[in-house]
Coordinates of N, CA and C in Angstrom, one line a residue:
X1 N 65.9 93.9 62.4 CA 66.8 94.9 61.7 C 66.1 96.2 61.8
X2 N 66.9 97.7 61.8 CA 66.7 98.6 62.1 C 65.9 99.3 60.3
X3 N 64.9 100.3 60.6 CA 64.5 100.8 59.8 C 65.1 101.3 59.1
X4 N 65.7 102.3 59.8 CA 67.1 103.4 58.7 C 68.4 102.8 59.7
X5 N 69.5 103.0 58.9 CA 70.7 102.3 59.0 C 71.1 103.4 60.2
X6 N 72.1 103.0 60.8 CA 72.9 104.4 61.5 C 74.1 103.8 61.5
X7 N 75.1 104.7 62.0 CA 76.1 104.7 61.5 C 77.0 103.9 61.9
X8 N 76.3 103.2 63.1 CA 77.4 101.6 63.4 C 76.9 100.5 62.5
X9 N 76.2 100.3 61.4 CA 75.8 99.6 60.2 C 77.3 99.7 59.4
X10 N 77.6 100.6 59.5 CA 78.8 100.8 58.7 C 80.1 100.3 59.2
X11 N 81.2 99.4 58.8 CA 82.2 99.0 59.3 C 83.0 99.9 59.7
X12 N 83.0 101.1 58.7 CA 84.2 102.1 58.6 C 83.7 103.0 59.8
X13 N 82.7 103.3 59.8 CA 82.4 104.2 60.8 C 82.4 103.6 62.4
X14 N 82.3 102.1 62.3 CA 82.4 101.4 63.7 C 84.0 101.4 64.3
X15 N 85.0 101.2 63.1 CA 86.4 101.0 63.3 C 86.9 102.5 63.3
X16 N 86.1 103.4 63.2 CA 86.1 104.9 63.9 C 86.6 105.2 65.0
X17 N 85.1 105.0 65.4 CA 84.4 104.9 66.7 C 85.7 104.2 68.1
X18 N 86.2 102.9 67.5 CA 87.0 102.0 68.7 C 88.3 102.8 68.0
X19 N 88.9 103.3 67.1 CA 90.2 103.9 66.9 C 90.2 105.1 68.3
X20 N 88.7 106.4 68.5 CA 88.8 107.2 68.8 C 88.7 106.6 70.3
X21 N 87.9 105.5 70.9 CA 88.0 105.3 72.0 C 89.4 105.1 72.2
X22 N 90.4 104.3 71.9 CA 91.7 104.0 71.9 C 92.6 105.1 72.6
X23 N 92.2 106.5 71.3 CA 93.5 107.3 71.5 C 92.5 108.2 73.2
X24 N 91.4 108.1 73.2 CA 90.9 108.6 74.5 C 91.1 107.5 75.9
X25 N 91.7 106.6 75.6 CA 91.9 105.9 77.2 C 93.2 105.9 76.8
X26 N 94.3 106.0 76.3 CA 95.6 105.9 75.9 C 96.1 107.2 76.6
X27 N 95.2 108.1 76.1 CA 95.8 109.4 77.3 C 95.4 109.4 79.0
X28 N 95.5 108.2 79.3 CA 94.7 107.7 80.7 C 96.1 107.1 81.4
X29 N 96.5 106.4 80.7 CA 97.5 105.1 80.7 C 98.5 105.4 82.1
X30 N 98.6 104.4 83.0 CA 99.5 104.5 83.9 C 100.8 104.6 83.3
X31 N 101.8 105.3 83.2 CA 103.1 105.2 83.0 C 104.1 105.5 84.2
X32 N 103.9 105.6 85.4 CA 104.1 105.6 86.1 C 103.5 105.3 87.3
X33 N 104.2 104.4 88.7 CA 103.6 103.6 89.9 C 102.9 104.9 90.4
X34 N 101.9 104.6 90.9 CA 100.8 105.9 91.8 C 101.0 106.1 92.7
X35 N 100.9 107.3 93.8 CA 100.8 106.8 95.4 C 99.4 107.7 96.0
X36 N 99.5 107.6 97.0 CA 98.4 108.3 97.8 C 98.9 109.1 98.6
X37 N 98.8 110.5 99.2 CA 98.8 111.0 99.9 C 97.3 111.4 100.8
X38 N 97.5 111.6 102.0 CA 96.5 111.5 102.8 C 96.7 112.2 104.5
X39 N 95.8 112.6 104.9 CA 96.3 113.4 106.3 C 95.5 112.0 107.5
X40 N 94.7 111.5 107.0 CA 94.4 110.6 108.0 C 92.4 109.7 107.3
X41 N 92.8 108.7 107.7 CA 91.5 107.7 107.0 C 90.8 107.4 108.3
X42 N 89.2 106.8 108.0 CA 88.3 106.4 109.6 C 87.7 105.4 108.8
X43 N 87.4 103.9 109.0 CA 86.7 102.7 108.3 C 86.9 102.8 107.2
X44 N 88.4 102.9 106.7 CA 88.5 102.9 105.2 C 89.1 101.8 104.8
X45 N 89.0 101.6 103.0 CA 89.9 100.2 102.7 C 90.6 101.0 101.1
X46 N 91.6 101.1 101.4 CA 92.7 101.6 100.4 C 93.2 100.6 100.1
X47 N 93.9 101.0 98.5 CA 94.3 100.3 97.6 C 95.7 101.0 96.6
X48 N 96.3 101.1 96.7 CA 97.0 101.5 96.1 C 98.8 101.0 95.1
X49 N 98.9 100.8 93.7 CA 99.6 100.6 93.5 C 101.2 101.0 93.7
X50 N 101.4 102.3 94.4 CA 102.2 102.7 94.7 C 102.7 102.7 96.2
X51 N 103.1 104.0 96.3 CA 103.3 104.2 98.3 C 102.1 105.0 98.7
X52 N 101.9 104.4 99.7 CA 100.5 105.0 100.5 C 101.3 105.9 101.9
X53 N 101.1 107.0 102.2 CA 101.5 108.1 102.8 C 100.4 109.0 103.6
X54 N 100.5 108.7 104.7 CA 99.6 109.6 105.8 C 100.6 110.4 106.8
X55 N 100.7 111.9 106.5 CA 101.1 112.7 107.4 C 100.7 113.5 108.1
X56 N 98.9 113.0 108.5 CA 98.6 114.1 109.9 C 97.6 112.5 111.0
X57 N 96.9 112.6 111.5 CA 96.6 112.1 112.4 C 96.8 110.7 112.0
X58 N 96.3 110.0 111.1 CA 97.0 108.7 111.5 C 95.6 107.8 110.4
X59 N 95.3 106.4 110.6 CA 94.4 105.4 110.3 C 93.8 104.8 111.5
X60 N 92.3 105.0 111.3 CA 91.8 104.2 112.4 C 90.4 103.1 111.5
X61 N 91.5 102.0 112.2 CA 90.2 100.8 111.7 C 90.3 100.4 110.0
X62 N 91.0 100.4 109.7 CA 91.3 100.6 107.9 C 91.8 99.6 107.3
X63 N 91.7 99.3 106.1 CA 92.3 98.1 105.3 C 93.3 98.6 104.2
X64 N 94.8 98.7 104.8 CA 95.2 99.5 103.3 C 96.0 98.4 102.7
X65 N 95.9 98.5 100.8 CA 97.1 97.8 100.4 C 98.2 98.7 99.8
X66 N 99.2 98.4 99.7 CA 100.3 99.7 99.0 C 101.0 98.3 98.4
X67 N 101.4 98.7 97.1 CA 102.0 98.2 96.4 C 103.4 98.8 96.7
X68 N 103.5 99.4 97.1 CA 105.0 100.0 97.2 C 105.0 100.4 99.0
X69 N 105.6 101.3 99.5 CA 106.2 101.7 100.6 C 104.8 102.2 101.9
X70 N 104.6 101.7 102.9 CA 103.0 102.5 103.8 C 103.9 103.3 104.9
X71 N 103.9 104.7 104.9 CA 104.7 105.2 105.8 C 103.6 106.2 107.0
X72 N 103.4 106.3 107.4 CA 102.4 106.6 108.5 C 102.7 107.3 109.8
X73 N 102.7 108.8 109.7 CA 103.5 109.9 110.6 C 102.5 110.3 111.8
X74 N 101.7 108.8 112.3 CA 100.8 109.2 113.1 C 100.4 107.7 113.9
X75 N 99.3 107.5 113.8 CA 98.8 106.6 114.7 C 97.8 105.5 113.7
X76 N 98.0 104.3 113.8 CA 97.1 102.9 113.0 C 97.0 102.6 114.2
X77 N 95.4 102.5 114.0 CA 94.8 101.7 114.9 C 93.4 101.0 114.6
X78 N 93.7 99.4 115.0 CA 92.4 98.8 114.2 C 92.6 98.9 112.7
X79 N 92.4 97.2 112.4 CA 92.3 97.2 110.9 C 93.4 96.0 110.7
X80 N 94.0 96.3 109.0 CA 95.1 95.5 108.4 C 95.8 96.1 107.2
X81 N 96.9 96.4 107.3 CA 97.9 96.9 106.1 C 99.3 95.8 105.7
X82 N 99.1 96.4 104.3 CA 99.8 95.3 103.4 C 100.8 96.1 103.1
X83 N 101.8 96.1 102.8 CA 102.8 96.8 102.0 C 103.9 96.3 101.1
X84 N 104.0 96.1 100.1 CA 104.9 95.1 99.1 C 106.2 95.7 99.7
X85 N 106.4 97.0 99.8 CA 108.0 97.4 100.2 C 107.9 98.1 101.3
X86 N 107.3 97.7 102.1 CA 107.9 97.9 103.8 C 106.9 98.9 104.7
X87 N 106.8 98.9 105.6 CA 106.0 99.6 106.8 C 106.4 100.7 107.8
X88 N 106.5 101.5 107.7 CA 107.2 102.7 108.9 C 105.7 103.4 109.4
X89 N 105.9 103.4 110.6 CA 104.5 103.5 111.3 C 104.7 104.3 112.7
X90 N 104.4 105.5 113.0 CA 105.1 106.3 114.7 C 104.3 105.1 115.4
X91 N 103.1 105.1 115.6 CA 102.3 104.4 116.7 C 101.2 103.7 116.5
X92 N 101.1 102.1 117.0 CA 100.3 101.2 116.3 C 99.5 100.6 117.4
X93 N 98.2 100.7 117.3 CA 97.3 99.8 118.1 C 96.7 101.1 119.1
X94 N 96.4 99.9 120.6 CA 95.6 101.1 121.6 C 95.9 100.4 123.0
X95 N 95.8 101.1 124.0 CA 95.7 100.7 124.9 C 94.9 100.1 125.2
X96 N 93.7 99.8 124.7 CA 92.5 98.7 124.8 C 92.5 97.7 123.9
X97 N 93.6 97.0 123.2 CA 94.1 95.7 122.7 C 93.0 95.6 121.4
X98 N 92.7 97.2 121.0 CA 92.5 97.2 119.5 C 93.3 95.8 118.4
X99 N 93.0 95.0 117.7 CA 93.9 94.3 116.7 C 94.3 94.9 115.6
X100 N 95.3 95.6 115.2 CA 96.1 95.7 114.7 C 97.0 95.0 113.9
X101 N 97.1 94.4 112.8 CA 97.5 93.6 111.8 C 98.6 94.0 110.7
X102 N 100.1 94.3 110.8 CA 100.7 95.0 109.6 C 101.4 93.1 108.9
X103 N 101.7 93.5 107.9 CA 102.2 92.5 106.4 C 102.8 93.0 105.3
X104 N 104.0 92.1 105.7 CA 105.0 92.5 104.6 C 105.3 91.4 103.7
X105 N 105.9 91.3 102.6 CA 106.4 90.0 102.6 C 107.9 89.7 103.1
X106 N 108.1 88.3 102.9 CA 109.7 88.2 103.4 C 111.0 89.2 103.6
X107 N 111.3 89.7 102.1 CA 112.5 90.4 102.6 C 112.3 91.9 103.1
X108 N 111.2 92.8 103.4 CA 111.0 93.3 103.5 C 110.7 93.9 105.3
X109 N 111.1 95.1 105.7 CA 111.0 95.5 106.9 C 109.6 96.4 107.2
X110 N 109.4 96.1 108.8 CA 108.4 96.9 109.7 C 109.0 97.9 111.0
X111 N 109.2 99.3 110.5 CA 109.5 99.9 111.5 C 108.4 100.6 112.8
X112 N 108.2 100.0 114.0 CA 107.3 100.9 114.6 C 107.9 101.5 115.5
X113 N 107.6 103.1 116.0 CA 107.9 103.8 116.8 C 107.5 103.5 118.4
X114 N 106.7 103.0 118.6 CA 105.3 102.7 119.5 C 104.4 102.0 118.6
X115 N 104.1 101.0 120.1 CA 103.6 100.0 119.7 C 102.6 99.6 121.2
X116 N 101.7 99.0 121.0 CA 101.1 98.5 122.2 C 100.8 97.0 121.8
X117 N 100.9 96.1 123.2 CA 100.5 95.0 123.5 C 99.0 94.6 122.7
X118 N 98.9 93.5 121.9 CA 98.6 92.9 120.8 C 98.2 93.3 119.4
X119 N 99.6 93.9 119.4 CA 100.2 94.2 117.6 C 100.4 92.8 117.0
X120 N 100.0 92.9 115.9 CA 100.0 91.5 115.0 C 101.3 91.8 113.7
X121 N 102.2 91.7 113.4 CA 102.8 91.6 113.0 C 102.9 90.2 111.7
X122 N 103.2 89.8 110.2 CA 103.5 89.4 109.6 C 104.3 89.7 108.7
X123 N 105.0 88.6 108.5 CA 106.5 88.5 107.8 C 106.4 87.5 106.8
X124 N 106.0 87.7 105.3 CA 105.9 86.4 104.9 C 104.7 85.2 105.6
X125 N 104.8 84.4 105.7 CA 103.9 83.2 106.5 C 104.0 83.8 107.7
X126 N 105.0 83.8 108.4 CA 105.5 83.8 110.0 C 104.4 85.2 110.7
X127 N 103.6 84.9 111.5 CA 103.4 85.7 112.0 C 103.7 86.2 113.8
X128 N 103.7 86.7 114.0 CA 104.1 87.0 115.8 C 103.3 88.3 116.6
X129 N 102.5 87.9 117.5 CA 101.9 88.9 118.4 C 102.7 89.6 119.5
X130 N 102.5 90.9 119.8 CA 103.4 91.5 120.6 C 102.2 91.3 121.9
X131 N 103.2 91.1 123.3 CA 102.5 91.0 124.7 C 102.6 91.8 125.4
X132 N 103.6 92.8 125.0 CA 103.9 94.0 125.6 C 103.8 95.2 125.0
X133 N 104.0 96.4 125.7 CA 103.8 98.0 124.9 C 105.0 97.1 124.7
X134 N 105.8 98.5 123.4 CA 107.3 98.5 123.6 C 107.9 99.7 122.6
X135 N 109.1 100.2 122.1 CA 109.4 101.4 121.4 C 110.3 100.7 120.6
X136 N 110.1 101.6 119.2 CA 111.4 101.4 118.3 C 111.4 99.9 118.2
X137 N 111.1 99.5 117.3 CA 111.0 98.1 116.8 C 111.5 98.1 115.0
X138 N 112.5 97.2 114.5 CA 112.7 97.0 113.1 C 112.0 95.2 113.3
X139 N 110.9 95.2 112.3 CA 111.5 93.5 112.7 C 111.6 93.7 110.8
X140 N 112.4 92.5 110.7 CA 112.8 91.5 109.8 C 112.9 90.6 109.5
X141 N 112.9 89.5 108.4 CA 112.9 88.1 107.9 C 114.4 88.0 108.7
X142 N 114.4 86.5 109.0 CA 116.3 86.3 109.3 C 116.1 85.1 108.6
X143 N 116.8 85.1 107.1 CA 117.2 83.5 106.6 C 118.0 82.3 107.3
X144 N 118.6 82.6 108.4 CA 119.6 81.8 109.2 C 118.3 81.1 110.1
X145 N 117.6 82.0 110.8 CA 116.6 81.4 111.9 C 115.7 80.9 111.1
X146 N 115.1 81.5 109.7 CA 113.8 81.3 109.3 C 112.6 81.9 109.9
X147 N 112.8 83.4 110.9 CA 111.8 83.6 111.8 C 112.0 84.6 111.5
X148 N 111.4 85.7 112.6 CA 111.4 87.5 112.5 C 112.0 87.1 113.6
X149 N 113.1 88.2 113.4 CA 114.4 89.0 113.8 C 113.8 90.4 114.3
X150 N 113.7 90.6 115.6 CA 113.2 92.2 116.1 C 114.4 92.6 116.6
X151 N 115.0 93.7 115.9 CA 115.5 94.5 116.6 C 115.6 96.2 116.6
X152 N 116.5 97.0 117.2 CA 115.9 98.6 117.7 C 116.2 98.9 116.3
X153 N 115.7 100.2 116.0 CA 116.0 101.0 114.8 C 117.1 101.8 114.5

């Protein structure tokens, strides 16, 4: 036990203390989904509750998650991105068969503009590797097939 008391000895003064903490993280509070904006990432791993957004050179080698929308006005290459609501991407991979990994879940879509030969693609469980370059790609869940549905944008 302490020689002289201080002031966390005191109930009132402890139930202070956690009131003022309170109203000081309460002005913190998410009230609204987040997003990221960004001109371009290099061995990064993003996280983000909201939409993750890159409008200048692109992602190289990166791990992103977006809870909401990953739209990308440039180039992914290397790595793995998640997106709870969908993927729009100009150009994915490399000509030296970089791996490349995008993931959606089921009802959700992957638009790529450009693409190169072994793009990894997931849909839900289903996943499917591209063997060729190719342009303008939507793929999607198809409930009828139970597979990914590729077609143009």
């Amino acid at each position: 036990m302490a020689e002289k008391p201080n002031n966390f000895h005191y109930l009132e003064n402890f139930a202070d203390l956690l009131r003022q903490i309170n109203e000081f993280t309460n002005q913190y509070e998410q009230t609204d989904v987040d997003s990221v904006e960004l001109s371009y990432a290099l061995n990064s791993v993003i996280h983000c509750s909201g939409d993750v957004i890159v409008s200048g050179k692109g992602c190289y080698n990166c791990n992103i998650y977006a809870g909401g929308k990953l739209m990308i006005d440039g180039i992914l290459r290397g790595g793995e991105v998640y997106a709870q609501k969908g993927i729009q991407v100009k150009e994915v991979g490399s000509s030296f068969g970089i791996k490349t990994t995008l993931v959606v879940p089921k009802r959700e879509t992957i638009n790529m503009d450009n693409f190169w030969e072994g793009t990894v693609i997931q849909i839900g469980k289903k996943v499917y590797t591209f063997l060729e370059t190719r342009k303008r790609i939507c793929a999607r869940w198809d409930e009828e097939t139970d597979a990914i549905q590729l077609g143009s944008c």
